[in-house]
Amino acid sequence: MKHTWSAVSVTIAMAIAAEGGCAKPLGEDALVGAENAASSSGVGGTGGQGGVGGTGGQGGVGGTGGQGGVGGTGGQGGVGGDMGSSGVAGMGGEGGMPTCDDGTGGSGGAGPVTPLWAPAASMSHARTFHAAVLLGSGKVLVVGGFDGSSAMRSAELYDPPTNTWSSAGGMSQPRSYPTATRLGDGRVLVAGGNMTSTELYDPMTNTWSDAAATSESLLYHTATLLGDGRVLVAGGTLHGAVFRPRAEVYDPATNTWSDAGEMRHLRAWHTATLLRNGKVLVAGGSDNMSTVTQTELYDPATNTWSDAGTIRLLRGAAAATLLGNGKVLLAGGEGYSDSVRSADLYDPATNRWADAGDMSVARASYAATLLGNGTVLVAGGKGTLLRALSDAELYDPVTDSWSAAAPMTHARMNPTATRLGDGHVLVAGGDTGSVALSSAELYLSAPPPCIHKGP
């Protein structure tokens, strides 16, 4: 059988070395299977066998019909090639994982996958303070933002299989800090940018059209798709100066906005998360005097707001992630004077917050994404002393703990992060604190898959 890597796997900074079988990912030290303390393990050729990892090392990658390498002391078994078998664990090591579905598990069992970052194609335009949303087609729509000199009208599409960007036309208005919400019919509602006008993107026709205007100008607000298909827009500022408690709901069926009452607290740069019970948790943010520790719930069934407890620290420009267990992780953000490391966990069952430990690095204005294995990836952001970060880490809700992840290729604050259909995460744009970025990169949550092309 012949195998080839999918196009996105080819274009994520991996060289291709195919000898009649699965292409083998290469790169600095990928040729030897891993970095290790004593020696580097080899890569098996066609019908060959992976090398042996050194102390603390990792087994090599088997070629077509080959066998994964053997992990060294404290190492990890290699990755089996096509039709091959996974590596055998060394002393204290773990068995490898087959690269293709027809590989068999090694005696040490399936070993853990070490995720990594790889460059994706750059956007056509540098942008920060933009919005991104996954479309039903699997493509990613990126809209608006700031290019370093002015707000932007342009929009573009990322296609994962081909690792390419294409134009998605232009909005009727330039928008910095917009929100982009995918509706039930596949269209995308874009709102905000310091204006009342909103517009709709139709991916079927790749065109834009005007939608009904909000009652007040929106900036630094949130937009949340409700369970009934409507969109809740809450908080933000009027013209970047007056903080607003007002909320409105957009109904795509009638193209109208209706009043959703007022939040209990003024806030902008906050988070809004749809819970499994249909309510929306609003947390963090700033009220112009300081950041807000009180949190609240919006109930669309009664169109009312209620208290949801208090978080330990002030958190502006934080990120909130709904976990697989229904709880919400709120991490980092801006404190009184700088970014913070701590995290809080909200439990809807008790309507209470608990300590979720500390990240290794203080950060705000970062990207957070729920991965397919239930962990949360946080990447980049604004660190202490306004420093752009490349650091990334993972939160595991099962162990309630944080661990380091591989750093990004570029330091960036204010990026967008979108989990793709294959489980990888696209991180795009942002800025260094002074320069807007056009670059994008992929967090690989698993090895690139082999695709069967027939005999």
mmCIF file of C-alpha atoms in Angstrom, residues 66-445:
data_model
loop_
_atom_site.group_PDB
_atom_site.id
_atom_site.type_symbol
_atom_site.label_atom_id
_atom_site.label_comp_id
_atom_site.label_asym_id
_atom_site.label_seq_id
_atom_site.Cartn_x
_atom_site.Cartn_y
_atom_site.Cartn_z
ATOM 1 C CA GLY A 66 9.619 -1.172 9.828
ATOM 2 C CA GLN A 67 9.540 -1.162 13.564
ATOM 3 C CA GLY A 68 9.648 1.678 16.034
ATOM 4 C CA GLY A 69 12.825 2.232 17.959
ATOM 5 C CA VAL A 70 13.439 1.130 21.499
ATOM 6 C CA GLY A 71 13.329 3.815 24.171
ATOM 7 C CA GLY A 72 16.384 4.393 26.296
ATOM 8 C CA THR A 73 16.424 4.557 30.050
ATOM 9 C CA GLY A 74 13.634 6.885 31.025
ATOM 10 C CA GLY A 75 12.891 7.346 27.332
ATOM 11 C CA GLN A 76 9.913 6.729 25.133
ATOM 12 C CA GLY A 77 9.267 4.085 22.512
ATOM 13 C CA GLY A 78 9.465 5.120 18.867
ATOM 14 C CA VAL A 79 6.647 5.622 16.409
ATOM 15 C CA GLY A 80 5.932 2.621 14.205
ATOM 16 C CA GLY A 81 5.865 3.048 10.437
ATOM 17 C CA ASP A 82 3.197 1.864 7.993
ATOM 18 C CA MET A 83 2.239 -1.745 8.761
ATOM 19 C CA GLY A 84 4.938 -1.615 11.430
ATOM 20 C CA SER A 85 4.751 -1.997 15.149
ATOM 21 C CA SER A 86 5.135 0.554 17.858
ATOM 22 C CA GLY A 87 8.368 0.844 19.777
ATOM 23 C CA VAL A 88 9.110 -1.177 22.842
ATOM 24 C CA ALA A 89 9.520 0.726 26.053
ATOM 25 C CA GLY A 90 12.988 1.044 27.527
ATOM 26 C CA MET A 91 13.617 1.043 31.223
ATOM 27 C CA GLY A 92 11.059 3.448 32.640
ATOM 28 C CA GLY A 93 9.932 4.274 29.098
ATOM 29 C CA GLU A 94 6.637 3.949 27.321
ATOM 30 C CA GLY A 95 5.599 2.171 24.155
ATOM 31 C CA GLY A 96 5.221 4.213 20.979
ATOM 32 C CA MET A 97 2.234 4.895 18.791
ATOM 33 C CA PRO A 98 1.732 3.700 15.220
ATOM 34 C CA THR A 99 1.565 6.442 12.647
ATOM 35 C CA CYS A 100 -1.106 4.675 10.587
ATOM 36 C CA ASP A 101 -4.263 2.882 11.555
ATOM 37 C CA ASP A 102 -2.910 -0.470 10.391
ATOM 38 C CA GLY A 103 0.104 -0.371 12.729
ATOM 39 C CA THR A 104 0.001 -2.442 15.855
ATOM 40 C CA GLY A 105 0.659 -1.430 19.400
ATOM 41 C CA GLY A 106 4.056 -2.079 20.946
ATOM 42 C CA SER A 107 4.596 -4.154 24.037
ATOM 43 C CA GLY A 108 4.830 -0.991 26.081
ATOM 44 C CA GLY A 109 1.363 0.177 24.983
ATOM 45 C CA ALA A 110 0.393 3.378 23.205
ATOM 46 C CA GLY A 111 2.799 6.131 24.115
ATOM 47 C CA PRO A 112 1.833 9.781 24.642
ATOM 48 C CA VAL A 113 1.974 12.162 21.714
ATOM 49 C CA THR A 114 4.256 15.153 22.108
ATOM 50 C CA PRO A 115 2.472 18.105 20.469
ATOM 51 C CA LEU A 116 4.431 20.746 18.628
ATOM 52 C CA TRP A 117 4.002 23.987 16.733
ATOM 53 C CA ALA A 118 4.599 24.425 13.030
ATOM 54 C CA PRO A 119 4.199 27.452 10.752
ATOM 55 C CA ALA A 120 1.043 27.807 8.679
ATOM 56 C CA ALA A 121 0.757 30.073 5.663
ATOM 57 C CA SER A 122 0.678 33.773 6.532
ATOM 58 C CA MET A 123 -2.435 35.870 6.155
ATOM 59 C CA SER A 124 -2.649 38.347 3.293
ATOM 60 C CA HIS A 125 -2.708 41.223 5.782
ATOM 61 C CA ALA A 126 -1.100 41.789 9.156
ATOM 62 C CA ARG A 127 -3.820 42.228 11.767
ATOM 63 C CA THR A 128 -4.423 42.346 15.489
ATOM 64 C CA PHE A 129 -7.623 42.983 17.513
ATOM 65 C CA HIS A 130 -9.444 40.874 14.875
ATOM 66 C CA ALA A 131 -11.973 38.029 15.148
ATOM 67 C CA ALA A 132 -11.921 34.457 13.826
ATOM 68 C CA VAL A 133 -14.595 31.770 13.565
ATOM 69 C CA LEU A 134 -14.747 28.194 12.259
ATOM 70 C CA LEU A 135 -17.212 27.757 9.403
ATOM 71 C CA GLY A 136 -19.312 24.689 8.650
ATOM 72 C CA SER A 137 -17.033 23.922 5.698
ATOM 73 C CA GLY A 138 -14.052 23.558 8.012
ATOM 74 C CA LYS A 139 -12.493 26.805 6.822
ATOM 75 C CA VAL A 140 -11.674 29.657 9.206
ATOM 76 C CA LEU A 141 -13.024 33.165 8.621
ATOM 77 C CA VAL A 142 -10.852 36.027 9.915
ATOM 78 C CA VAL A 143 -12.390 39.501 9.928
ATOM 79 C CA GLY A 144 -11.389 43.073 10.620
ATOM 80 C CA GLY A 145 -8.794 44.126 13.137
ATOM 81 C CA PHE A 146 -6.081 46.754 13.220
ATOM 82 C CA ASP A 147 -3.077 46.725 10.868
ATOM 83 C CA GLY A 148 -0.916 49.094 12.897
ATOM 84 C CA SER A 149 -2.316 52.279 11.446
ATOM 85 C CA SER A 150 -6.086 51.895 11.012
ATOM 86 C CA ALA A 151 -9.086 49.621 11.466
ATOM 87 C CA MET A 152 -9.639 47.080 8.684
ATOM 88 C CA ARG A 153 -12.541 46.149 6.382
ATOM 89 C CA SER A 154 -10.898 43.094 4.873
ATOM 90 C CA ALA A 155 -11.704 39.457 5.628
ATOM 91 C CA GLU A 156 -10.002 36.255 4.574
ATOM 92 C CA LEU A 157 -10.454 32.490 4.693
ATOM 93 C CA TYR A 158 -8.003 29.808 5.799
ATOM 94 C CA ASP A 159 -8.403 26.385 4.158
ATOM 95 C CA PRO A 160 -6.741 23.663 6.301
ATOM 96 C CA PRO A 161 -6.384 20.937 3.612
ATOM 97 C CA THR A 162 -4.447 23.251 1.287
ATOM 98 C CA ASN A 163 -2.876 25.487 3.953
ATOM 99 C CA THR A 164 -3.843 28.578 1.955
ATOM 100 C CA TRP A 165 -5.603 31.883 2.552
ATOM 101 C CA SER A 166 -8.091 33.474 0.161
ATOM 102 C CA SER A 167 -10.142 36.656 0.145
ATOM 103 C CA ALA A 168 -13.531 36.722 1.851
ATOM 104 C CA GLY A 169 -14.367 40.135 0.455
ATOM 105 C CA GLY A 170 -14.679 43.275 2.494
ATOM 106 C CA MET A 171 -17.096 44.397 5.172
ATOM 107 C CA SER A 172 -19.036 47.584 4.641
ATOM 108 C CA GLN A 173 -17.241 49.197 7.588
ATOM 109 C CA PRO A 174 -13.695 48.937 9.005
ATOM 110 C CA ARG A 175 -13.860 47.247 12.406
ATOM 111 C CA SER A 176 -11.300 46.879 15.173
ATOM 112 C CA TYR A 177 -12.240 44.618 18.120
ATOM 113 C CA PRO A 178 -15.262 43.121 16.342
ATOM 114 C CA THR A 179 -17.009 39.914 17.367
ATOM 115 C CA ALA A 180 -17.820 37.172 14.850
ATOM 116 C CA THR A 181 -20.536 34.628 15.702
ATOM 117 C CA ARG A 182 -21.499 31.678 13.511
ATOM 118 C CA LEU A 183 -25.267 31.354 13.332
ATOM 119 C CA GLY A 184 -27.299 28.182 13.049
ATOM 120 C CA ASP A 185 -27.748 28.607 9.291
ATOM 121 C CA GLY A 186 -23.991 28.909 8.748
ATOM 122 C CA ARG A 187 -23.845 32.660 8.262
ATOM 123 C CA VAL A 188 -21.631 34.802 10.499
ATOM 124 C CA LEU A 189 -22.825 37.867 12.420
ATOM 125 C CA VAL A 190 -20.126 40.539 12.833
ATOM 126 C CA ALA A 191 -20.815 43.304 15.353
ATOM 127 C CA GLY A 192 -18.942 46.127 17.030
ATOM 128 C CA GLY A 193 -15.872 48.074 16.100
ATOM 129 C CA ASN A 194 -17.056 51.262 17.802
ATOM 130 C CA MET A 195 -20.299 51.489 15.803
ATOM 131 C CA THR A 196 -23.938 50.404 15.850
ATOM 132 C CA SER A 197 -23.972 48.778 12.412
ATOM 133 C CA THR A 198 -23.695 44.993 12.073
ATOM 134 C CA GLU A 199 -23.329 42.767 9.047
ATOM 135 C CA LEU A 200 -23.639 39.175 7.908
ATOM 136 C CA TYR A 201 -21.185 37.000 5.986
ATOM 137 C CA ASP A 202 -22.643 34.227 3.812
ATOM 138 C CA PRO A 203 -20.051 31.473 3.189
ATOM 139 C CA MET A 204 -22.181 29.954 0.424
ATOM 140 C CA THR A 205 -21.795 33.070 -1.726
ATOM 141 C CA ASN A 206 -18.696 34.600 -0.082
ATOM 142 C CA THR A 207 -20.578 37.890 0.216
ATOM 143 C CA TRP A 208 -21.514 40.416 2.901
ATOM 144 C CA SER A 209 -24.851 42.079 3.636
ATOM 145 C CA ASP A 210 -26.061 44.586 6.219
ATOM 146 C CA ALA A 211 -27.885 43.386 9.309
ATOM 147 C CA ALA A 212 -30.002 45.386 11.749
ATOM 148 C CA ALA A 213 -28.135 47.934 13.882
ATOM 149 C CA THR A 214 -27.735 47.716 17.643
ATOM 150 C CA SER A 215 -29.228 50.416 19.848
ATOM 151 C CA GLU A 216 -25.806 51.595 21.049
ATOM 152 C CA SER A 217 -22.284 51.654 19.681
ATOM 153 C CA LEU A 218 -20.307 48.513 20.563
ATOM 154 C CA LEU A 219 -16.628 48.158 21.469
ATOM 155 C CA TYR A 220 -14.851 45.680 23.800
ATOM 156 C CA HIS A 221 -18.123 43.746 24.136
ATOM 157 C CA THR A 222 -18.917 40.023 23.993
ATOM 158 C CA ALA A 223 -21.207 38.105 21.628
ATOM 159 C CA THR A 224 -22.512 34.647 22.571
ATOM 160 C CA LEU A 225 -24.628 32.230 20.537
ATOM 161 C CA LEU A 226 -27.548 31.082 22.680
ATOM 162 C CA GLY A 227 -29.106 27.645 22.627
ATOM 163 C CA ASP A 228 -32.147 28.912 20.717
ATOM 164 C CA GLY A 229 -30.024 30.343 17.894
ATOM 165 C CA ARG A 230 -30.139 33.987 18.983
ATOM 166 C CA VAL A 231 -27.027 36.009 19.895
ATOM 167 C CA LEU A 232 -26.468 37.814 23.205
ATOM 168 C CA VAL A 233 -24.324 40.955 22.994
ATOM 169 C CA ALA A 234 -23.299 42.342 26.388
ATOM 170 C CA GLY A 235 -21.261 45.145 27.911
ATOM 171 C CA GLY A 236 -18.412 47.038 26.306
ATOM 172 C CA THR A 237 -17.942 50.760 25.925
ATOM 173 C CA LEU A 238 -19.543 53.620 24.040
ATOM 174 C CA HIS A 239 -16.914 55.160 21.758
ATOM 175 C CA GLY A 240 -14.189 53.610 23.913
ATOM 176 C CA ALA A 241 -14.919 55.881 26.860
ATOM 177 C CA VAL A 242 -18.263 55.249 28.596
ATOM 178 C CA PHE A 243 -18.668 51.764 30.045
ATOM 179 C CA ARG A 244 -22.067 50.173 29.452
ATOM 180 C CA PRO A 245 -24.081 47.539 31.374
ATOM 181 C CA ARG A 246 -26.613 47.161 28.553
ATOM 182 C CA ALA A 247 -27.255 43.863 26.760
ATOM 183 C CA GLU A 248 -29.184 43.062 23.578
ATOM 184 C CA VAL A 249 -30.224 39.893 21.765
ATOM 185 C CA TYR A 250 -30.132 39.427 17.991
ATOM 186 C CA ASP A 251 -32.716 37.167 16.324
ATOM 187 C CA PRO A 252 -31.498 36.001 12.896
ATOM 188 C CA ALA A 253 -34.970 34.762 11.986
ATOM 189 C CA THR A 254 -36.361 38.309 12.069
ATOM 190 C CA ASN A 255 -33.113 40.310 11.724
ATOM 191 C CA THR A 256 -34.022 42.319 14.819
ATOM 192 C CA TRP A 257 -32.450 43.252 18.143
ATOM 193 C CA SER A 258 -34.334 43.223 21.446
ATOM 194 C CA ASP A 259 -33.491 44.450 24.931
ATOM 195 C CA ALA A 260 -31.826 41.934 27.275
ATOM 196 C CA GLY A 261 -31.782 44.146 30.334
ATOM 197 C CA GLU A 262 -28.692 45.456 32.069
ATOM 198 C CA MET A 263 -25.883 43.571 33.721
ATOM 199 C CA ARG A 264 -25.394 44.170 37.415
ATOM 200 C CA HIS A 265 -21.969 45.678 36.806
ATOM 201 C CA LEU A 266 -20.367 47.902 34.211
ATOM 202 C CA ARG A 267 -17.755 45.942 32.301
ATOM 203 C CA ALA A 268 -15.660 45.710 29.137
ATOM 204 C CA TRP A 269 -12.839 43.300 28.147
ATOM 205 C CA HIS A 270 -14.818 40.586 29.944
ATOM 206 C CA THR A 271 -15.722 36.997 29.028
ATOM 207 C CA ALA A 272 -19.105 35.410 28.264
ATOM 208 C CA THR A 273 -19.569 31.623 28.186
ATOM 209 C CA LEU A 274 -22.645 29.585 27.248
ATOM 210 C CA LEU A 275 -23.235 26.930 29.925
ATOM 211 C CA ARG A 276 -24.839 23.528 29.384
ATOM 212 C CA ASN A 277 -27.971 24.716 31.203
ATOM 213 C CA GLY A 278 -28.479 27.434 28.578
ATOM 214 C CA LYS A 279 -27.423 30.332 30.769
ATOM 215 C CA VAL A 280 -24.489 32.639 29.973
ATOM 216 C CA LEU A 281 -21.722 33.216 32.525
ATOM 217 C CA VAL A 282 -20.173 36.712 32.365
ATOM 218 C CA ALA A 283 -16.926 37.204 34.270
ATOM 219 C CA GLY A 284 -13.963 39.522 34.621
ATOM 220 C CA GLY A 285 -13.435 42.738 32.720
ATOM 221 C CA SER A 286 -12.975 46.347 33.692
ATOM 222 C CA ASP A 287 -15.481 48.987 34.829
ATOM 223 C CA ASN A 288 -13.238 51.984 34.055
ATOM 224 C CA MET A 289 -12.156 52.352 37.678
ATOM 225 C CA SER A 290 -10.724 48.862 38.186
ATOM 226 C CA THR A 291 -11.308 45.327 37.035
ATOM 227 C CA VAL A 292 -14.444 43.541 38.214
ATOM 228 C CA THR A 293 -14.414 40.543 40.581
ATOM 229 C CA GLN A 294 -18.188 40.027 40.663
ATOM 230 C CA THR A 295 -19.585 37.596 38.073
ATOM 231 C CA GLU A 296 -23.129 37.128 36.800
ATOM 232 C CA LEU A 297 -25.494 34.917 34.826
ATOM 233 C CA TYR A 298 -27.888 35.741 31.999
ATOM 234 C CA ASP A 299 -30.953 33.492 31.705
ATOM 235 C CA PRO A 300 -32.474 33.712 28.192
ATOM 236 C CA ALA A 301 -35.622 31.920 29.380
ATOM 237 C CA THR A 302 -36.505 34.786 31.725
ATOM 238 C CA ASN A 303 -34.381 37.547 30.136
ATOM 239 C CA THR A 304 -32.896 38.328 33.565
ATOM 240 C CA TRP A 305 -29.493 38.629 35.249
ATOM 241 C CA SER A 306 -28.405 37.080 38.561
ATOM 242 C CA ASP A 307 -25.305 36.851 40.733
ATOM 243 C CA ALA A 308 -22.703 34.116 40.066
ATOM 244 C CA GLY A 309 -20.269 34.721 42.896
ATOM 245 C CA THR A 310 -16.916 36.449 43.119
ATOM 246 C CA ILE A 311 -13.541 35.516 41.682
ATOM 247 C CA ARG A 312 -10.387 35.844 43.782
ATOM 248 C CA LEU A 313 -8.555 38.403 41.672
ATOM 249 C CA LEU A 314 -9.229 41.150 39.177
ATOM 250 C CA ARG A 315 -9.150 39.787 35.632
ATOM 251 C CA GLY A 316 -9.415 42.041 32.596
ATOM 252 C CA ALA A 317 -8.637 40.651 29.123
ATOM 253 C CA ALA A 318 -8.689 37.081 30.457
ATOM 254 C CA ALA A 319 -10.059 34.030 28.624
ATOM 255 C CA ALA A 320 -12.825 31.648 29.711
ATOM 256 C CA THR A 321 -13.181 28.065 28.468
ATOM 257 C CA LEU A 322 -16.111 25.669 28.918
ATOM 258 C CA LEU A 323 -14.675 22.300 29.975
ATOM 259 C CA GLY A 324 -15.995 18.870 29.129
ATOM 260 C CA ASN A 325 -17.316 18.457 32.677
ATOM 261 C CA GLY A 326 -19.452 21.591 32.344
ATOM 262 C CA LYS A 327 -17.254 23.785 34.524
ATOM 263 C CA VAL A 328 -15.628 27.013 33.261
ATOM 264 C CA LEU A 329 -11.924 27.811 33.488
ATOM 265 C CA LEU A 330 -11.041 31.506 33.829
ATOM 266 C CA ALA A 331 -7.298 32.104 33.741
ATOM 267 C CA GLY A 332 -4.867 34.998 33.819
ATOM 268 C CA GLY A 333 -5.870 38.483 32.783
ATOM 269 C CA GLU A 334 -4.941 41.986 33.878
ATOM 270 C CA GLY A 335 -4.809 42.688 37.592
ATOM 271 C CA TYR A 336 -4.441 46.057 39.270
ATOM 272 C CA SER A 337 -1.160 46.862 37.565
ATOM 273 C CA ASP A 338 0.015 43.880 35.523
ATOM 274 C CA SER A 339 -0.863 40.449 34.126
ATOM 275 C CA VAL A 340 -1.573 37.642 36.626
ATOM 276 C CA ARG A 341 -0.857 33.881 36.731
ATOM 277 C CA SER A 342 -3.721 32.513 38.792
ATOM 278 C CA ALA A 343 -6.827 30.742 37.500
ATOM 279 C CA ASP A 344 -10.357 30.157 38.829
ATOM 280 C CA LEU A 345 -12.885 27.406 38.132
ATOM 281 C CA TYR A 346 -16.657 27.973 38.074
ATOM 282 C CA ASP A 347 -19.054 25.136 38.914
ATOM 283 C CA PRO A 348 -22.621 25.761 37.639
ATOM 284 C CA ALA A 349 -23.949 23.051 39.964
ATOM 285 C CA THR A 350 -22.955 25.028 43.056
ATOM 286 C CA ASN A 351 -22.754 28.509 41.513
ATOM 287 C CA ARG A 352 -19.349 28.891 43.132
ATOM 288 C CA TRP A 353 -15.747 29.542 42.136
ATOM 289 C CA ALA A 354 -12.690 27.546 43.222
ATOM 290 C CA ASP A 355 -8.924 27.906 42.875
ATOM 291 C CA ALA A 356 -7.587 26.288 39.661
ATOM 292 C CA GLY A 357 -3.902 26.759 40.418
ATOM 293 C CA ASP A 358 -1.388 29.031 38.744
ATOM 294 C CA MET A 359 -0.065 29.123 35.222
ATOM 295 C CA SER A 360 3.708 29.115 34.926
ATOM 296 C CA VAL A 361 3.608 32.545 33.283
ATOM 297 C CA ALA A 362 1.413 35.580 33.983
ATOM 298 C CA ARG A 363 -0.550 36.469 30.850
ATOM 299 C CA ALA A 364 -3.483 38.496 29.503
ATOM 300 C CA SER A 365 -4.822 39.019 25.969
ATOM 301 C CA TYR A 366 -3.897 35.447 25.055
ATOM 302 C CA ALA A 367 -5.514 32.562 23.158
ATOM 303 C CA ALA A 368 -7.288 29.674 24.919
ATOM 304 C CA THR A 369 -8.701 26.569 23.209
ATOM 305 C CA LEU A 370 -10.350 23.367 24.430
ATOM 306 C CA LEU A 371 -8.554 20.417 22.823
ATOM 307 C CA GLY A 372 -10.073 17.119 21.798
ATOM 308 C CA ASN A 373 -8.563 15.310 24.776
ATOM 309 C CA GLY A 374 -10.307 17.666 27.211
ATOM 310 C CA THR A 375 -7.276 19.755 28.147
ATOM 311 C CA VAL A 376 -7.085 23.511 27.566
ATOM 312 C CA LEU A 377 -4.287 25.063 25.536
ATOM 313 C CA VAL A 378 -3.298 28.621 26.462
ATOM 314 C CA ALA A 379 -0.755 30.359 24.261
ATOM 315 C CA GLY A 380 0.937 33.707 23.895
ATOM 316 C CA GLY A 381 -0.481 36.864 25.364
ATOM 317 C CA LYS A 382 0.790 39.897 27.180
ATOM 318 C CA GLY A 383 3.134 39.014 30.010
ATOM 319 C CA THR A 384 4.498 41.175 32.769
ATOM 320 C CA LEU A 385 6.003 44.508 31.762
ATOM 321 C CA LEU A 386 3.919 44.431 28.535
ATOM 322 C CA ARG A 387 6.082 41.676 27.044
ATOM 323 C CA ALA A 388 4.651 39.589 24.184
ATOM 324 C CA LEU A 389 4.831 35.869 24.968
ATOM 325 C CA SER A 390 5.549 32.766 22.925
ATOM 326 C CA ASP A 391 5.050 30.485 25.959
ATOM 327 C CA ALA A 392 2.238 27.932 25.931
ATOM 328 C CA GLU A 393 0.851 25.579 28.561
ATOM 329 C CA LEU A 394 -1.948 23.090 29.180
ATOM 330 C CA TYR A 395 -4.594 22.822 31.893
ATOM 331 C CA ASP A 396 -5.816 19.315 32.712
ATOM 332 C CA PRO A 397 -9.242 19.355 34.407
ATOM 333 C CA VAL A 398 -8.872 15.715 35.490
ATOM 334 C CA THR A 399 -5.816 16.444 37.627
ATOM 335 C CA ASP A 400 -6.592 20.142 38.104
ATOM 336 C CA SER A 401 -3.031 20.962 37.138
ATOM 337 C CA TRP A 402 -0.949 22.946 34.641
ATOM 338 C CA SER A 403 1.937 21.685 32.526
ATOM 339 C CA ALA A 404 4.246 23.226 29.955
ATOM 340 C CA ALA A 405 3.588 22.914 26.226
ATOM 341 C CA ALA A 406 6.010 23.632 23.425
ATOM 342 C CA PRO A 407 6.372 27.387 22.797
ATOM 343 C CA MET A 408 5.006 29.046 19.676
ATOM 344 C CA THR A 409 7.285 30.030 16.825
ATOM 345 C CA HIS A 410 6.460 33.726 17.325
ATOM 346 C CA ALA A 411 5.735 35.755 20.438
ATOM 347 C CA ARG A 412 2.295 37.322 20.043
ATOM 348 C CA MET A 413 -0.395 39.022 22.108
ATOM 349 C CA ASN A 414 -4.022 39.465 20.992
ATOM 350 C CA PRO A 415 -4.025 36.480 18.607
ATOM 351 C CA THR A 416 -7.030 34.381 17.648
ATOM 352 C CA ALA A 417 -7.062 30.610 18.162
ATOM 353 C CA THR A 418 -9.434 28.289 16.303
ATOM 354 C CA ARG A 419 -9.666 24.537 16.774
ATOM 355 C CA LEU A 420 -9.891 22.901 13.361
ATOM 356 C CA GLY A 421 -11.869 19.837 12.365
ATOM 357 C CA ASP A 422 -8.776 17.624 12.604
ATOM 358 C CA GLY A 423 -8.120 18.727 16.183
ATOM 359 C CA HIS A 424 -5.174 21.002 15.381
ATOM 360 C CA VAL A 425 -5.367 24.653 16.472
ATOM 361 C CA LEU A 426 -4.789 27.601 14.146
ATOM 362 C CA VAL A 427 -3.300 30.631 15.899
ATOM 363 C CA ALA A 428 -3.295 33.714 13.673
ATOM 364 C CA GLY A 429 -2.164 37.314 13.807
ATOM 365 C CA GLY A 430 -1.868 39.411 16.921
ATOM 366 C CA ASP A 431 0.964 41.781 17.679
ATOM 367 C CA THR A 432 4.308 42.092 19.404
ATOM 368 C CA GLY A 433 3.206 45.110 21.381
ATOM 369 C CA SER A 434 4.275 47.435 18.590
ATOM 370 C CA VAL A 435 3.902 45.561 15.282
ATOM 371 C CA ALA A 436 0.840 43.758 13.896
ATOM 372 C CA LEU A 437 1.532 40.228 12.617
ATOM 373 C CA SER A 438 0.411 38.408 9.470
ATOM 374 C CA SER A 439 1.977 35.106 10.514
ATOM 375 C CA ALA A 440 -0.004 32.068 11.600
ATOM 376 C CA GLU A 441 0.944 28.734 13.127
ATOM 377 C CA LEU A 442 -0.573 25.370 13.942
ATOM 378 C CA TYR A 443 -0.553 23.546 17.253
ATOM 379 C CA LEU A 444 -0.410 19.877 16.324
ATOM 380 C CA SER A 445 -2.404 17.950 18.894
#
